[in-house]
Steps between C-alpha positions, in 0.01 A plus 500: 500500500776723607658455133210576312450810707874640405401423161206753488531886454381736725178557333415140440568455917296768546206415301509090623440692901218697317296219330552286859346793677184522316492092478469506910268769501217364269580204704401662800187643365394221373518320879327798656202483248490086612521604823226750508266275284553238772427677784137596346254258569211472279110443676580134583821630647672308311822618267409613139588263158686771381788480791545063354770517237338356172823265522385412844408106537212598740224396451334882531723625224371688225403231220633183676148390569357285223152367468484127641357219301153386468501172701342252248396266810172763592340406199246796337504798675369878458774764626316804574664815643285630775678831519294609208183342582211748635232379747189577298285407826289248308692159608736524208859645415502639162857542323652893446391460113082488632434795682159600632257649313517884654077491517593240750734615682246857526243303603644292786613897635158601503379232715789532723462896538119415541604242804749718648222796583354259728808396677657853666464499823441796784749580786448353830441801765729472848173550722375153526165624557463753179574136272197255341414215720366200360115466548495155605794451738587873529860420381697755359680243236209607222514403122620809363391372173122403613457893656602662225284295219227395707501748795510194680699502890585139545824316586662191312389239787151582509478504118631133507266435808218630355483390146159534439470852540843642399575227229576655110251448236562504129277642276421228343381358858282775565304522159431147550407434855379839598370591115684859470551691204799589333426904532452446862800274557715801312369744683734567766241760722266160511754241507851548563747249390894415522697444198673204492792325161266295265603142604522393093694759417652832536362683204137418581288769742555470807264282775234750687488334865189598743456484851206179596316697741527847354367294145229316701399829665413641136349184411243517802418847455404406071332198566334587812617217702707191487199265460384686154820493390460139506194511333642694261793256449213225495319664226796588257631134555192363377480727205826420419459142555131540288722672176753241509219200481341714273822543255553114540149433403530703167847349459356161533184556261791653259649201493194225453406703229837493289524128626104471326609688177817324490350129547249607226717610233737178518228296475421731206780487341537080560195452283537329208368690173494260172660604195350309211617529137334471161208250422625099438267305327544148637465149259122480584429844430475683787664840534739522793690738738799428732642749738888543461574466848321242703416313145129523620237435157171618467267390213356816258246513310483668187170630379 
């Protein structure tokens, strides 16, 4: 080393310390950038790719990582990437390409909005005295939800106790058994109702839920009393039962008479109709005529 030094000019010495100078500074740099990559930790606190050498043999380095094999041993399979998949909230996944139709989507919003009115619920005052008590076990632990729809003061345990006056009705229920309207059951001054999700799906209006005894307290005051509501019931049963005898009847008379006309015209068009051809005078004489089909001869005579 020391001979190929004497060898060398000035200038060449000089220039050789130069280009070593600048080699072991971008050499530092470049281990202070790796040192502040690694001491930033990403939001799994763990150390970023970029701070792996792409030489590296880890298994984290940038493009070491290769796709493994289908194992051929699972037989037919679907691989679907559930990072892309949206719950539609119908009991299916659909892929990213299927999106939801947007009338949908607007539609499931609306009910929710309409649902959401009903569930807001007041503040709870400090003075125990100045908050609702429940009217059957004066509890303060009310339905929030059952005072603000039905103006109703009653607690969860005497709802469950007393089923058969704080029960929930559907609509259907109460045009049935107590024979309401449908303006009545909408009108919410008469009648009114919670809004519950449509059990067969989302996009479909919303269930109207009504109190039993404020529903039976309308009832009596229509029908005048329980026992002519029965009578009622009675009577519209029997009419209903009276059309549908009355429909089967007609149904049934239908019927025998296309089974009449249909019984007639086969046996209509099974008869036999002869065909006979030109006149055949026979070796005694007599002038003959035999049908084509059944080979039936009748005798002529010609005047």
């Amino acid at each position: 080393m020391a001979d190929t030094t004497s060898q060398l000019n000035p200038d060449q010495v000089k220039q050789f310390e130069i280009n070593r100078l600048k080699a072991k500074a971008r050499q530092r740099e470049k281990e202070q950038e790796a040192f502040a990559l690694s001491a930033t930790l990403n939001a799994n606190n763990k150390r970023p790719l970029a701070v792996t050498s792409a030489i590296s043999n880890s298994p984290t380095a940038p493009g070491g990582s290769k796709p493994l094999k289908r194992d051929s041993r699972l037989g037919t399979y679907f691989e679907y990437d559930l990072s892309k998949m949206v719950n539609s909230k119908g009991g299916f996944l659909l892929e990213d390409g299927n999106e939801i139709d947007e009338e949908v989507r607007r539609k499931e919003k609306e009910r929710e909005r309409q649902r959401a009115r009903q569930t807001s619920y007041p503040p709870m005052h400090l003075d125990r005295a100045l908050n609702p008590k429940c009217g059957e076990c004066q509890s303060l632990d009310i339905d929030q939800t059952f005072k603000k729809v039905f103006g109703c003061l009653v607690c969860k345990k005497c709802q469950n106790e007393k089923p058969e006056k704080y029960s929930l009705l559907t609509k259907t229920e109460c045009k049935e058994d107590y024979l309401l309207t449908d303006p009545e059951l909408r009108d919410e001054e008469l009648l009114p109702h919670l809004l519950k999700a449509n059990p067969h799906a989302s996009t479909y209006a919303n269930m109207m839920l009504y109190l039993r005894y404020q529903v039976e307290d309308f009832a009596w005051k229509k029908w005048g009393s329980p026992e002519a509501l029965d009578a009622e019931y009675e009577r519209r049963t029997a009419e209903k039962k009276k059309r549908k005898n009355k429909k089967f009847e007609e149904g049934l008379k239908e019927l025998r008479r296309r089974t009449k006309e249909g019984i007639w015209q086969r046996r209509r068009d099974e008869e036999h109709r002869h065909a006979f051809g030109d006149l055949e005078r026979s070796p005694d004489g007599k002038c003959q005529q035999v049908c084509h089909i059944c080979g039936f001869t009748i005798d002529v005579e010609v005047i």
